Amino acid sequence: MNVYVSDFADGSRELADLLGGKGANLAEMTRLGLPVPPGFTVTTEACRAFLRTGAAPEGLDAEIGRHLTGLEVALGRRLGQTDDPLLLSVRSGARFSMPGMMDTILDIGLTDDTVAGLAKSTGRERFAWDSYRRLVQMYGSTVLGVPADAFEGVLHRVKTERAVTDDLGLDVRDLTAIVTEFKAVIRQATGSEFPQDPHEQLRRAVLAVFQSWNGERAKVYRRRERIPEDLGTAVNIQAMVYGNLGPDSGTGVAFTRDPATGRAGVYGDYLSDAQGEDVVAGIRNALPLQELEALDPTSYGRLRAHMALLERHYRDLCDVEFTIERGRLWILQTRVGKRTPEAAFRIAADLAEEGLITQAEALGRVSGPQLDQLLFPRFATDADDRPIAHGIAASPGAAVGAVVFDSAEAVRRAATGEAVVLVRSETNPDDLAGMIAARAVLTSRGGKTSHAAVVARGMGKVCVCGAEELDVDTENRRFTGPGGLVVAEGDVVSVDGTSGAVHLGAIPLRPSEVMTYFETGERTPGLVDAVARLMEQADGTRRLGVLANADTAEDAARARRFGAQGIGLCRTEHMFLGERRGLVEAMILARTDDERRSALDALLPLQRADFTALLAAMDGLPVTIRLLDPPLHEFLADGRELAVRIASARAAGQRPDPHDVRLLEAVDRMHEENPMLGLRGVRLGLAVPGLFAMQTRAIAEATAARLAAGGDPRAEIMVPLIGAVEELRLIRDEIEHVLADVSETCGMPITCPIGTMIELPRAALTADRVAEAADFFSFGTNDLTQTTWGLSRDDAEASFFPLYLDRGIFAVSPFTSIDREGVGRLIRLAVDDGRAARADLRIGVCGEHGGDPASIHFFDTVGVDYVSCSPFRVPAARLEAARAVARQRL
Ligand code: ADP
Ligand code: MG
Ligand code: MG
């Protein structure tokens, strides 16, 4: 039998799939003995049945009825009774938290009859009517689909008529009149009455929550966060408690640690005499939570004790939503809180130090992409420029962009590549697309827990909220700052989410302290120290080596500072560009062996100098040098340009430059329909006599020079694009010849491991044979992905990739994250067969996948020895390599 309803008292946090995150945590807190208003959860199973059939599953109504009766008996109040009625909240809550995505309805059970009973039982008529007003409004917009503006318009008009600025200024008469008008709005929009049967209210509210799973905003959020479409949401039905019963009541949000910086302490917002989402919506400006201590020390003390209990129990940063009803504290929600990357590192390191979590768990709580975010620059603080406004530093980082005033404009401009800052008085879920498009979000209202702050933090987007000095005029597309300063759409501002400052114009950025730490080793307390501790743990934990892709001594030195254990890929083609182009042209245009040899001879000392510098920068560590890979015509001038030059010379009656003519002939001769699969890699080495020999000689002589200088050079020679062991054998012979020759000339033995890239399916499929002639393998995952899929990356990304992503053929581009099923299978096979043929075969990955977290985890599992990625990705790769191991220890 299906279970569609579960009491809070019967659930637990393990049941989040069935009860949703909110329901599971309400159950967990109930079990812990925390003061949670009683209630029950309609399961995700019921929602899934609804989404499949479009109707509530059979038996659901009866089950809800039974649990409701239980609740009524326990509380001694019934839904719909005219004196002291039971009121309910109907709250959505899916498996993964989707802030603001789904709608919650409060005060279910109020009708024309029961509102009087509520007034009597609480002794507060105004409160009762204010609650009724909220219900009709929320129910009207979320369940009945009446545009929210219709209600806001009425509210705004009455407030203006009564010359009051916030809801608290409205009295019973105003509220009664507003309810009557709201009901008329509903009648007009839907043709029927606001339901006066509380059970009907409840039933329809539950279905509306189910339905909201497929709301547009919820879908956008799920796509962005990769939450599966078919999970469905649970619905929590809970007895109401009232934060709007006067000054000894209120509602708030609290964090066990600062979600922006990770610092320990009490953080949050509190709003007295308020209900529901008032704090989050930024309707009135909330007080910092610490001020509750003076207002209501007892509740404050209890709250802190509950929060300490929750943090110990969940062993992580928790956030809670709470309400105080006439001096009595109720906890309405908790969850493991979202946090900025900065806070994630700090909290993980601190909790590990406090002994609350293991080192493996600490590594599980941070990620490579988060570390990458910490490497971003911030604003130069010594800028003498004075801010035009100061708000709450809601989500750190620095961003510069043109001001826009709505989501659509943000999306439009961002699509053209413009950096924009979305400015709103406050945000709501309709602004989501604009927030995604913008570099930063700036609001004039709302606190650290406002919608803007919570959502921006979740996205790792810069956010300053509650900048009250700013008067945002969306209609006229401008905002006014202190002193009447007007900033119009398109003007550039700089937003500092770390300090809360907003500046006019573009402020220069300064590097992050974490970046400075990686560059210099300078360890400062706080964040940098937390990162350093976790990196030390990571290096002690990981099995995979992390090397860098670098072609210059400068990059090599940086990679080394970032912790790279060598160079896994040095591309030599860059050494053929710039001023050396002429020499390369000469080599290509050579008509005789002598001509070619002298061109190569001219290149030799230059290559030798390149390698000498590289080996010096990576002294003592492996430097894997790939012999020339790209087709030679890539080094020649563009054929079309040459043709135009020649034609216009002829048209002007002049003789075209003979060099141009020869070049064009060569370009035409070397033209390939499909260069990616043409004369490149090892094929070049075989087809252009002396080319690989020259490169090898440069490597060997550089090694000799470094040895003579007392260094410890560890060059390794890598042959690209082989498909058959025979290709490798031929090149290997040539390389060994040159090495022997140089050894003899310089009088010391020069040896280099000789290995190959595995980047063609045939090489992978014949890895056992290839291993006979290779000291090491290095997977070129970019080409291996191209050749396995049979597509060219640049062409595909520009044309049909968006379609493939959209249609779900790729969840993520196979060039971003390794395709485990296809390309991954070849890799696995080549690793196993290669090692079977040669047990000491070293195996690495040098495609950019080597820096991608999911791919790193895969490479760890299949037994690769190291990954190699660009220098800036090295820190994150070290961390992810450790997380791959730590995951198995959890
Ligand atoms: P969200 O998922 O957007 O956080 P919630 O279900 O938590 O939505 O509801 C929003 C707010 O409504 C809560 O923070 C709380 O203030 C209020 N609320 C929900 N249930 C109750 C209740 N039983 N009594 C009083 N207030 C409630
Ligand atoms: Mg909530
Ligand atoms: Mg390649």
PDB file of N, CA and C in Angstrom, residues 35 124 241-251 270-274 292 294-303 306 322-331:
ATOM      1  N   PRO A  35      10.727  22.737  19.746  1.00  0.00           N
ATOM      2  CA  PRO A  35       9.341  23.206  19.675  1.00  0.00           C
ATOM      3  C   PRO A  35       8.901  23.473  18.230  1.00  0.00           C
ATOM      4  N   ARG A 124      -7.519  39.962  19.517  1.00  0.00           N
ATOM      5  CA  ARG A 124      -6.943  40.943  18.600  1.00  0.00           C
ATOM      6  C   ARG A 124      -7.660  40.928  17.265  1.00  0.00           C
ATOM      7  N   VAL A 241       1.405  29.166  13.914  1.00  0.00           N
ATOM      8  CA  VAL A 241       1.722  29.964  15.100  1.00  0.00           C
ATOM      9  C   VAL A 241       1.845  31.400  14.599  1.00  0.00           C
ATOM     10  N   TYR A 242       1.662  32.364  15.503  1.00  0.00           N
ATOM     11  CA  TYR A 242       1.505  33.729  15.014  1.00  0.00           C
ATOM     12  C   TYR A 242       2.613  34.649  15.505  1.00  0.00           C
ATOM     13  N   GLY A 243       3.325  35.170  14.556  1.00  0.00           N
ATOM     14  CA  GLY A 243       4.380  36.121  14.905  1.00  0.00           C
ATOM     15  C   GLY A 243       3.861  37.545  14.855  1.00  0.00           C
ATOM     16  N   ASN A 244       2.617  37.687  14.466  1.00  0.00           N
ATOM     17  CA  ASN A 244       2.078  39.039  14.306  1.00  0.00           C
ATOM     18  C   ASN A 244       1.012  39.356  15.351  1.00  0.00           C
ATOM     19  N   LEU A 245       1.276  38.893  16.591  1.00  0.00           N
ATOM     20  CA  LEU A 245       0.323  39.161  17.671  1.00  0.00           C
ATOM     21  C   LEU A 245       0.766  40.330  18.535  1.00  0.00           C
ATOM     22  N   GLY A 246       1.588  41.198  18.027  1.00  0.00           N
ATOM     23  CA  GLY A 246       1.999  42.363  18.808  1.00  0.00           C
ATOM     24  C   GLY A 246       3.484  42.382  19.049  1.00  0.00           C
ATOM     25  N   PRO A 247       3.950  43.349  19.827  1.00  0.00           N
ATOM     26  CA  PRO A 247       5.390  43.556  19.996  1.00  0.00           C
ATOM     27  C   PRO A 247       6.109  42.401  20.686  1.00  0.00           C
ATOM     28  N   ASP A 248       5.386  41.538  21.432  1.00  0.00           N
ATOM     29  CA  ASP A 248       6.089  40.408  22.049  1.00  0.00           C
ATOM     30  C   ASP A 248       6.107  39.197  21.116  1.00  0.00           C
ATOM     31  N   SER A 249       5.750  39.432  19.864  1.00  0.00           N
ATOM     32  CA  SER A 249       5.787  38.371  18.859  1.00  0.00           C
ATOM     33  C   SER A 249       6.683  38.835  17.719  1.00  0.00           C
ATOM     34  N   GLY A 250       7.034  37.863  16.868  1.00  0.00           N
ATOM     35  CA  GLY A 250       7.861  38.253  15.728  1.00  0.00           C
ATOM     36  C   GLY A 250       8.348  37.024  14.987  1.00  0.00           C
ATOM     37  N   THR A 251       9.114  37.278  13.951  1.00  0.00           N
ATOM     38  CA  THR A 251       9.592  36.156  13.154  1.00  0.00           C
ATOM     39  C   THR A 251      10.999  36.457  12.660  1.00  0.00           C
ATOM     40  N   TYR A 270      15.746  39.631  12.511  1.00  0.00           N
ATOM     41  CA  TYR A 270      14.515  39.464  13.284  1.00  0.00           C
ATOM     42  C   TYR A 270      13.607  40.649  13.030  1.00  0.00           C
ATOM     43  N   LEU A 271      12.313  40.334  12.892  1.00  0.00           N
ATOM     44  CA  LEU A 271      11.338  41.378  12.632  1.00  0.00           C
ATOM     45  C   LEU A 271      10.211  41.169  13.627  1.00  0.00           C
ATOM     46  N   SER A 272       9.939  42.168  14.479  1.00  0.00           N
ATOM     47  CA  SER A 272       8.890  41.923  15.467  1.00  0.00           C
ATOM     48  C   SER A 272       7.529  42.235  14.860  1.00  0.00           C
ATOM     49  N   ASP A 273       6.528  41.633  15.448  1.00  0.00           N
ATOM     50  CA  ASP A 273       5.147  41.776  15.003  1.00  0.00           C
ATOM     51  C   ASP A 273       5.021  41.519  13.497  1.00  0.00           C
ATOM     52  N   ALA A 274       5.491  40.363  13.082  1.00  0.00           N
ATOM     53  CA  ALA A 274       5.467  40.062  11.648  1.00  0.00           C
ATOM     54  C   ALA A 274       5.216  38.578  11.433  1.00  0.00           C
ATOM     55  N   LEU A 292      17.636  40.786  19.379  1.00  0.00           N
ATOM     56  CA  LEU A 292      16.563  40.039  20.040  1.00  0.00           C
ATOM     57  C   LEU A 292      16.914  39.788  21.504  1.00  0.00           C
ATOM     58  N   ALA A 294      18.040  41.717  23.720  1.00  0.00           N
ATOM     59  CA  ALA A 294      17.493  42.761  24.582  1.00  0.00           C
ATOM     60  C   ALA A 294      15.961  42.699  24.615  1.00  0.00           C
ATOM     61  N   LEU A 295      15.350  42.367  23.475  1.00  0.00           N
ATOM     62  CA  LEU A 295      13.887  42.367  23.394  1.00  0.00           C
ATOM     63  C   LEU A 295      13.266  41.213  24.170  1.00  0.00           C
ATOM     64  N   ASP A 296      13.864  40.038  24.039  1.00  0.00           N
ATOM     65  CA  ASP A 296      13.271  38.832  24.626  1.00  0.00           C
ATOM     66  C   ASP A 296      14.385  37.849  24.967  1.00  0.00           C
ATOM     67  N   PRO A 297      15.067  38.111  26.116  1.00  0.00           N
ATOM     68  CA  PRO A 297      16.237  37.297  26.454  1.00  0.00           C
ATOM     69  C   PRO A 297      15.922  35.805  26.565  1.00  0.00           C
ATOM     70  N   THR A 298      14.724  35.468  27.059  1.00  0.00           N
ATOM     71  CA  THR A 298      14.409  34.051  27.227  1.00  0.00           C
ATOM     72  C   THR A 298      14.369  33.342  25.876  1.00  0.00           C
ATOM     73  N   SER A 299      13.603  33.911  24.956  1.00  0.00           N
ATOM     74  CA  SER A 299      13.508  33.281  23.633  1.00  0.00           C
ATOM     75  C   SER A 299      14.861  33.257  22.956  1.00  0.00           C
ATOM     76  N   TYR A 300      15.624  34.340  23.129  1.00  0.00           N
ATOM     77  CA  TYR A 300      16.937  34.417  22.493  1.00  0.00           C
ATOM     78  C   TYR A 300      17.839  33.290  23.009  1.00  0.00           C
ATOM     79  N   GLY A 301      17.820  33.101  24.314  1.00  0.00           N
ATOM     80  CA  GLY A 301      18.635  32.045  24.927  1.00  0.00           C
ATOM     81  C   GLY A 301      18.216  30.676  24.410  1.00  0.00           C
ATOM     82  N   ARG A 302      16.897  30.466  24.339  1.00  0.00           N
ATOM     83  CA  ARG A 302      16.418  29.174  23.835  1.00  0.00           C
ATOM     84  C   ARG A 302      16.827  28.966  22.387  1.00  0.00           C
ATOM     85  N   LEU A 303      16.669  30.022  21.619  1.00  0.00           N
ATOM     86  CA  LEU A 303      17.014  29.920  20.204  1.00  0.00           C
ATOM     87  C   LEU A 303      18.475  29.502  20.042  1.00  0.00           C
ATOM     88  N   HIS A 306      18.911  25.887  20.892  1.00  0.00           N
ATOM     89  CA  HIS A 306      18.405  25.010  19.828  1.00  0.00           C
ATOM     90  C   HIS A 306      19.362  25.004  18.644  1.00  0.00           C
ATOM     91  N   PHE A 322      12.274  30.874  12.466  1.00  0.00           N
ATOM     92  CA  PHE A 322      11.578  30.743  13.741  1.00  0.00           C
ATOM     93  C   PHE A 322      10.532  31.834  13.895  1.00  0.00           C
ATOM     94  N   THR A 323       9.597  31.592  14.807  1.00  0.00           N
ATOM     95  CA  THR A 323       8.575  32.580  15.101  1.00  0.00           C
ATOM     96  C   THR A 323       8.400  32.626  16.611  1.00  0.00           C
ATOM     97  N   ILE A 324       8.214  33.822  17.127  1.00  0.00           N
ATOM     98  CA  ILE A 324       7.910  33.960  18.546  1.00  0.00           C
ATOM     99  C   ILE A 324       6.463  34.409  18.656  1.00  0.00           C
ATOM    100  N   GLU A 325       5.657  33.601  19.344  1.00  0.00           N
ATOM    101  CA  GLU A 325       4.255  33.972  19.537  1.00  0.00           C
ATOM    102  C   GLU A 325       4.077  34.334  20.997  1.00  0.00           C
ATOM    103  N   ARG A 326       3.860  35.587  21.252  1.00  0.00           N
ATOM    104  CA  ARG A 326       3.680  36.079  22.618  1.00  0.00           C
ATOM    105  C   ARG A 326       4.702  35.491  23.583  1.00  0.00           C
ATOM    106  N   GLY A 327       5.963  35.668  23.207  1.00  0.00           N
ATOM    107  CA  GLY A 327       7.041  35.236  24.096  1.00  0.00           C
ATOM    108  C   GLY A 327       7.351  33.753  24.033  1.00  0.00           C
ATOM    109  N   ARG A 328       6.636  32.998  23.163  1.00  0.00           N
ATOM    110  CA  ARG A 328       6.942  31.574  23.065  1.00  0.00           C
ATOM    111  C   ARG A 328       7.604  31.269  21.723  1.00  0.00           C
ATOM    112  N   LEU A 329       8.753  30.608  21.827  1.00  0.00           N
ATOM    113  CA  LEU A 329       9.550  30.365  20.618  1.00  0.00           C
ATOM    114  C   LEU A 329       9.123  29.090  19.895  1.00  0.00           C
ATOM    115  N   TRP A 330       8.955  29.198  18.576  1.00  0.00           N
ATOM    116  CA  TRP A 330       8.659  28.034  17.738  1.00  0.00           C
ATOM    117  C   TRP A 330       9.685  27.965  16.615  1.00  0.00           C
ATOM    118  N   ILE A 331      10.132  26.752  16.313  1.00  0.00           N
ATOM    119  CA  ILE A 331      11.054  26.582  15.184  1.00  0.00           C
ATOM    120  C   ILE A 331      10.245  26.049  14.001  1.00  0.00           C
TER     121      ILE A 331
END
